[in-house]
CSV table of C-alpha atoms and ligand atoms in Angstrom, one decimal:
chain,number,residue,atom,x,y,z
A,1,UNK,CA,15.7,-58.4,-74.2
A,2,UNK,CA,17.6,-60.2,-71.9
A,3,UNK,CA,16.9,-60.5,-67.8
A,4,UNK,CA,19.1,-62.1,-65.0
A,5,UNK,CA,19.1,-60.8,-61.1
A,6,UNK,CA,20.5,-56.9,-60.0
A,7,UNK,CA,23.2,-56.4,-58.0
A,8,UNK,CA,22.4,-55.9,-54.4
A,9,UNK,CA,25.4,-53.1,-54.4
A,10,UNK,CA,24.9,-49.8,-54.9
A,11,UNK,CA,28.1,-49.5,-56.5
A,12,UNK,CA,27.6,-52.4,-58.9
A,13,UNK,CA,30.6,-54.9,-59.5
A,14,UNK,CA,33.4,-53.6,-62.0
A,15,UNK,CA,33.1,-56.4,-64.9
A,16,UNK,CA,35.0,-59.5,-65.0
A,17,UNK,CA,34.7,-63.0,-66.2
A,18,UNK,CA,33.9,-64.7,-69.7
A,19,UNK,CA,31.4,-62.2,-70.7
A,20,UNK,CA,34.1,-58.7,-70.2
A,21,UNK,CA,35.9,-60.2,-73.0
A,22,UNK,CA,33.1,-59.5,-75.4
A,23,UNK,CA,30.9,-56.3,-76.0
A,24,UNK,CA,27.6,-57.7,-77.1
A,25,UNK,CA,27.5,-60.8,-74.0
A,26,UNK,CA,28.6,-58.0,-71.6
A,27,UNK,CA,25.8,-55.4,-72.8
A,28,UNK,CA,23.2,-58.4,-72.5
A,29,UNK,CA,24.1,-59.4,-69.0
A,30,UNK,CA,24.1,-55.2,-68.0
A,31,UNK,CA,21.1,-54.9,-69.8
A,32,UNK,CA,19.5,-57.8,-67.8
A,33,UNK,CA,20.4,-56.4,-64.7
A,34,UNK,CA,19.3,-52.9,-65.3
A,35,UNK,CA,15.6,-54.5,-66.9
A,36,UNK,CA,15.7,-55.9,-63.2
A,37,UNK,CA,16.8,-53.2,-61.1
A,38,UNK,CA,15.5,-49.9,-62.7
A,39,UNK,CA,12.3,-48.6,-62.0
A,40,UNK,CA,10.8,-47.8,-65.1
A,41,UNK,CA,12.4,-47.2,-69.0
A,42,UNK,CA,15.5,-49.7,-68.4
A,43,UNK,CA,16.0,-49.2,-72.6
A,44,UNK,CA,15.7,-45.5,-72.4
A,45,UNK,CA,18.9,-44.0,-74.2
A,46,UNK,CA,20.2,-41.1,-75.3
A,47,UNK,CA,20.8,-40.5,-78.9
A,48,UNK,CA,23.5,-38.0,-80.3
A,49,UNK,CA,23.3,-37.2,-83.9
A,50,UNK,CA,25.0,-34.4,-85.8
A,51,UNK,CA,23.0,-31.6,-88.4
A,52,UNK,CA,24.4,-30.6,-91.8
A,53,UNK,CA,26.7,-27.6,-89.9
A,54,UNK,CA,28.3,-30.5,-87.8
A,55,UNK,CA,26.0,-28.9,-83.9
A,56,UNK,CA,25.3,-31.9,-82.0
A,57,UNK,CA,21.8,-32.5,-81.4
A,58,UNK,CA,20.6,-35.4,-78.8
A,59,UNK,CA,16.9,-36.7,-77.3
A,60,UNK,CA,16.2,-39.4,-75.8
A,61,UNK,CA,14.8,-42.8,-77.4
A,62,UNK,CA,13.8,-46.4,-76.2
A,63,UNK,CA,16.7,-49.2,-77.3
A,64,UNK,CA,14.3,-51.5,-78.8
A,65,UNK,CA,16.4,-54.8,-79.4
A,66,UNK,CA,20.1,-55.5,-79.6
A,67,UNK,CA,22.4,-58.4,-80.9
A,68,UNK,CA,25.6,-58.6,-81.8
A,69,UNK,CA,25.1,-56.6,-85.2
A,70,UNK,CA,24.8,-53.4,-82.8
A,71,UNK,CA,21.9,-51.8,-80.9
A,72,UNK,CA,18.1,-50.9,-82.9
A,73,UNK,CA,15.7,-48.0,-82.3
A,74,UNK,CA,12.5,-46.8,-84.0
A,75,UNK,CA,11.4,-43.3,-85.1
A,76,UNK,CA,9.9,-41.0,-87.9
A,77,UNK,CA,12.5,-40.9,-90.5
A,78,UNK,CA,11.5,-37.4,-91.6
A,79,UNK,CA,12.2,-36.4,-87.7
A,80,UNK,CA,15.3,-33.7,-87.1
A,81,UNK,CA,16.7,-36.8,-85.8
A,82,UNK,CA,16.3,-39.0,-88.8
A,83,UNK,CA,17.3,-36.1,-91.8
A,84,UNK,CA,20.1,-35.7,-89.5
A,85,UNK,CA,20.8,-39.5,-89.7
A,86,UNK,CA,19.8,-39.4,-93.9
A,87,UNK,CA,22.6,-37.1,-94.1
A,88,UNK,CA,25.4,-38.2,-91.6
A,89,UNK,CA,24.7,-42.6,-91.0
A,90,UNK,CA,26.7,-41.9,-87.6
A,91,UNK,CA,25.2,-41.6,-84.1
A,92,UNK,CA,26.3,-42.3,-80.5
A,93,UNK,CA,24.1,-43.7,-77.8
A,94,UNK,CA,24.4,-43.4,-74.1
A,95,UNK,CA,22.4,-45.1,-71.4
A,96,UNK,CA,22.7,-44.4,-67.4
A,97,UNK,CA,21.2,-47.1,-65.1
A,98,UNK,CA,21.0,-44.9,-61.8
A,99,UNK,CA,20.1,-47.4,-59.6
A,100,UNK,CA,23.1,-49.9,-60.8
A,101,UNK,CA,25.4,-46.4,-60.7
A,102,UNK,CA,26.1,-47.8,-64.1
A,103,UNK,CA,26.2,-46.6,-68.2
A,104,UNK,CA,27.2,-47.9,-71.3
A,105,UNK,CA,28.1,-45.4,-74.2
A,106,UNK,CA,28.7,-46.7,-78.2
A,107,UNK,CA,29.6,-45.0,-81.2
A,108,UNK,CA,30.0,-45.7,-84.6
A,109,UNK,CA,27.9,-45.6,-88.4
A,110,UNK,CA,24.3,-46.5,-88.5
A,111,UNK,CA,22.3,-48.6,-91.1
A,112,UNK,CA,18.7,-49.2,-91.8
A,113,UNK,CA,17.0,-51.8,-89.8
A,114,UNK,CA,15.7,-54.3,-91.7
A,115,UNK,CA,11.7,-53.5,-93.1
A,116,UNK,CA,10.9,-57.3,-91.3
A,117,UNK,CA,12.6,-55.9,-88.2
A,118,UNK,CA,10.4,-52.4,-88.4
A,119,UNK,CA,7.1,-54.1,-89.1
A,120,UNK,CA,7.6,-56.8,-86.4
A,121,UNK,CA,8.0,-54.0,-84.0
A,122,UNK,CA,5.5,-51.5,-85.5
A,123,UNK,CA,3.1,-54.7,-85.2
A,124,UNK,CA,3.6,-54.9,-81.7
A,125,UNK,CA,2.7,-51.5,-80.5
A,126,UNK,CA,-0.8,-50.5,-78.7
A,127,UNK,CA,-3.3,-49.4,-82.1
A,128,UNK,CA,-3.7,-45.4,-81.3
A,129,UNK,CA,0.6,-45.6,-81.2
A,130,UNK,CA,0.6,-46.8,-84.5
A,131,UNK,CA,-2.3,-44.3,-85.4
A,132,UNK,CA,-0.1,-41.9,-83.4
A,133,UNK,CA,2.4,-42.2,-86.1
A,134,UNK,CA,0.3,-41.7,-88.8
A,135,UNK,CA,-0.7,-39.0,-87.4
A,136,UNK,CA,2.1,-37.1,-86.4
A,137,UNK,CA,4.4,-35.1,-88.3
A,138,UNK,CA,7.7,-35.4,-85.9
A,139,UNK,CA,9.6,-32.4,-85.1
A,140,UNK,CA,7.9,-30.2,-87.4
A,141,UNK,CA,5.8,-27.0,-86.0
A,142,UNK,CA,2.6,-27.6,-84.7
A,143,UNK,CA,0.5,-24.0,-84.7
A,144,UNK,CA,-2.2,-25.7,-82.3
A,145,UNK,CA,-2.6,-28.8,-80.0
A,146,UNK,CA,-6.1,-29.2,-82.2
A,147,UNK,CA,-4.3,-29.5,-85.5
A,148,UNK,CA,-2.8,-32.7,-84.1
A,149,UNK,CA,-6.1,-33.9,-82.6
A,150,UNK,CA,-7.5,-33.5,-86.3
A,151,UNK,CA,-4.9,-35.9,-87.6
A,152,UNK,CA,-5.4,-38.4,-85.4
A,153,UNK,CA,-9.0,-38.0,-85.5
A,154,UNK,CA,-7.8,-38.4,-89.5
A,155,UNK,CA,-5.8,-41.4,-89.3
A,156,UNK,CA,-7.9,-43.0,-87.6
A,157,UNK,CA,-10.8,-42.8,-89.8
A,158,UNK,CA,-8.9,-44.1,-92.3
A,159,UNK,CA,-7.7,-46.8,-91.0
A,160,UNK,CA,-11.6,-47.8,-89.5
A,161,UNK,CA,-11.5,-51.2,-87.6
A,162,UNK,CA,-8.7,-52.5,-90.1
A,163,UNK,CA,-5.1,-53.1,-90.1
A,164,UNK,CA,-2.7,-49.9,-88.9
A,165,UNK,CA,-0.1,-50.6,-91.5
A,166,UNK,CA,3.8,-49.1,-90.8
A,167,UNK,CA,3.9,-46.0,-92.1
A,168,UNK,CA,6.6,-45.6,-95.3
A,169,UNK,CA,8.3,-42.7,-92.6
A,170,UNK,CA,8.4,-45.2,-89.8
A,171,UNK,CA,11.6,-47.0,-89.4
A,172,UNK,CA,14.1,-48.3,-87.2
A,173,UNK,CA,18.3,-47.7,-87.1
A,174,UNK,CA,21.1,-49.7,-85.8
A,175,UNK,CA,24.4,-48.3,-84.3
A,176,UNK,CA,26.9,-50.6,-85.4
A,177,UNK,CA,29.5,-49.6,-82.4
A,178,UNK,CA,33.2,-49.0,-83.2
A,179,UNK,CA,33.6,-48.3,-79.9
A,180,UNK,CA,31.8,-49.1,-76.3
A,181,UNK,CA,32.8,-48.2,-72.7
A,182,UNK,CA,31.3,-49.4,-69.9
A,183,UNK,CA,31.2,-47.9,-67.0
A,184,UNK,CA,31.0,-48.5,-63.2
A,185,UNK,CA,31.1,-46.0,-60.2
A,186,UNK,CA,33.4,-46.8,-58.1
A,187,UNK,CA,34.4,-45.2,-54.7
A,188,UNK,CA,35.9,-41.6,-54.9
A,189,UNK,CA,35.4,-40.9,-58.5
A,190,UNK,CA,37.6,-43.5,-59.0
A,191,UNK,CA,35.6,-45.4,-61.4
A,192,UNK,CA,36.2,-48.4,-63.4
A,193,UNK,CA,35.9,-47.7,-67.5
A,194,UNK,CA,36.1,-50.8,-69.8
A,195,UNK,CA,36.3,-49.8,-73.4
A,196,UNK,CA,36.0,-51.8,-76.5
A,197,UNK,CA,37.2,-50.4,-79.9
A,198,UNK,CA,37.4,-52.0,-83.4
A,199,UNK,CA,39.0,-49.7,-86.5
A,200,UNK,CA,36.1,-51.4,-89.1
A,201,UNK,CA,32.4,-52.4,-87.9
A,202,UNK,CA,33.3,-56.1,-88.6
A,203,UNK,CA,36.9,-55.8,-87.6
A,204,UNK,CA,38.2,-57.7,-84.7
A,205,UNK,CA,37.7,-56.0,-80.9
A,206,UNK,CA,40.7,-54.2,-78.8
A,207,UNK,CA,39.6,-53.7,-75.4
A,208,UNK,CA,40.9,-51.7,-72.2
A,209,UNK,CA,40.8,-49.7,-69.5
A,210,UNK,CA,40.3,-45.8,-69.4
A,211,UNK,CA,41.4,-43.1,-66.2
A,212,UNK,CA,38.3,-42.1,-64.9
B,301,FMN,C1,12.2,-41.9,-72.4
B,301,FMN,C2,11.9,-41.4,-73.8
B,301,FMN,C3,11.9,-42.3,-74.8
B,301,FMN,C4,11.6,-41.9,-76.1
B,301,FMN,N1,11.6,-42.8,-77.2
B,301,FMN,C5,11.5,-42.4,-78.4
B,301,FMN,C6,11.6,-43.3,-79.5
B,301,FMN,O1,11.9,-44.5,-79.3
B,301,FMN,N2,11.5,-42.8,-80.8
B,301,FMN,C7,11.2,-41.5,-81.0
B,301,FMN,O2,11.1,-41.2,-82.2
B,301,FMN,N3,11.1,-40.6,-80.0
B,301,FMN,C8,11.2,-41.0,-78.7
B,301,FMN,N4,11.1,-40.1,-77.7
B,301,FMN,C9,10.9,-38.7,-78.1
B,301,FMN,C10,12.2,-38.1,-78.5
B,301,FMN,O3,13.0,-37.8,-77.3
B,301,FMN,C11,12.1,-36.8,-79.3
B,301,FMN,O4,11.2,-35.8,-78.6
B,301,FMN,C12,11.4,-37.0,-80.7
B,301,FMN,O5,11.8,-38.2,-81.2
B,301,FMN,C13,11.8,-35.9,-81.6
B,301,FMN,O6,13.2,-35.8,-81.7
B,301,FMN,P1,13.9,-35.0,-82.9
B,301,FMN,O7,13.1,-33.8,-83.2
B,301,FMN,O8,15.3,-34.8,-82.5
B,301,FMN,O9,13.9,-36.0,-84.1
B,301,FMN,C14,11.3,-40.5,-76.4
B,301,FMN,C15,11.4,-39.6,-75.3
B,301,FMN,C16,11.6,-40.0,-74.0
B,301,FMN,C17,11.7,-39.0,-72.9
């Protein structure tokens, strides 16, 4: 993830120049700012996925890497979140950067991170996480805070001294946007919204403004 230096502005600068003609550079150089300028959780964002009877549902997750293929994040495919996404492959993101008075929204279908993706990340987070995941059977009722204990206490003899291996319901999903806005606060509610849209995920990008 990408860093440059926050805007000294409370109400951050509307985007212009080479990198507001492109979704992905403009996202980077946000993103940057916001790893700078936020005080904690920079990549926390807020994921909207649809169940089977079409009710939103939405939680929060951390944006764990992003290119110009679309925007990655990590959880326990057997979660609400990920039979939701088995069933739909759509989901909409949001994040809000209080302190830059700034958030970036994207759309569109999701597809499977790649398994080299998923275990480079899985690799890289602290032992009792990866035991945590094991361990933990996401969104599904837990009777008593002990039963969990157990399975961690489970997991982790199991797994002894050796190698935490990714679990097969571990994985990560990446929103391929067919649409982004990016938005500023501006004076008055006035605010500035830049929005991308492409008709196909590898279509070519339209890009304007929106009335705030
Ligand atoms: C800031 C923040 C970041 C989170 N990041 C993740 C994440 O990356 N992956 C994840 O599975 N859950 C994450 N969670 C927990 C989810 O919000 C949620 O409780 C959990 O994934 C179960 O959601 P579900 O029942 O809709 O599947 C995070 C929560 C917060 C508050």
């Amino acid at each position: 993830m990408q860093r440059s230096s926050a805007t000294d502005s409370p109400h951050a600068a509307a985007p212009s120049g080479a990198g507001a003609e492109e979704p992905f550079t403009l996202f980077s150089q946000w993103f940057g700012e916001a790893e700078a300028a936020e005080l904690n959780d920079p990549n926390a964002m807020a994921l909207a996925t649809t169940d089977a009877d079409g009710l939103p549902d939405v939680r929060m997750v951390l944006l764990k890497g992003f290119d110009s293929r679309g925007f990655v994040f990590y959880t326990n495919t057997r979660s609400a979140k990920g039979t939701e996404l088995a069933d739909a492959m759509r989901a909409a993101g949001v994040l809000h950067w209080k302190s830059l008075r700034r958030q970036v929204r994207f759309r569109g279908p999701v597809e499977p991170a790649t398994d080299a993706e998923a275990d480079a990340y899985f690799a890289s987070r602290a032992r009792d996480s990866r035991i945590g995941a094991w361990a933990s059977l996401q969104s599904r009722p837990l009777a008593d805070r002990s039963e969990l204990e157990a399975a961690v206490a489970r997991a982790s003899a199991r797994f002894g001294s050796g190698e935490v291996p990714r679990p097969p319901h571990w994985a990560g999903y990446r929103i391929v946007p067919v649409s982004l806005e990016f938005w500023t606060e501006r004076p008055f509610r006035l605010h500035d919204r830049l929005v991308f849209t492409r008709e196909r995920p590898d279509g070519p990008w339209g890009r304007g403004h929106l009335y705030p």
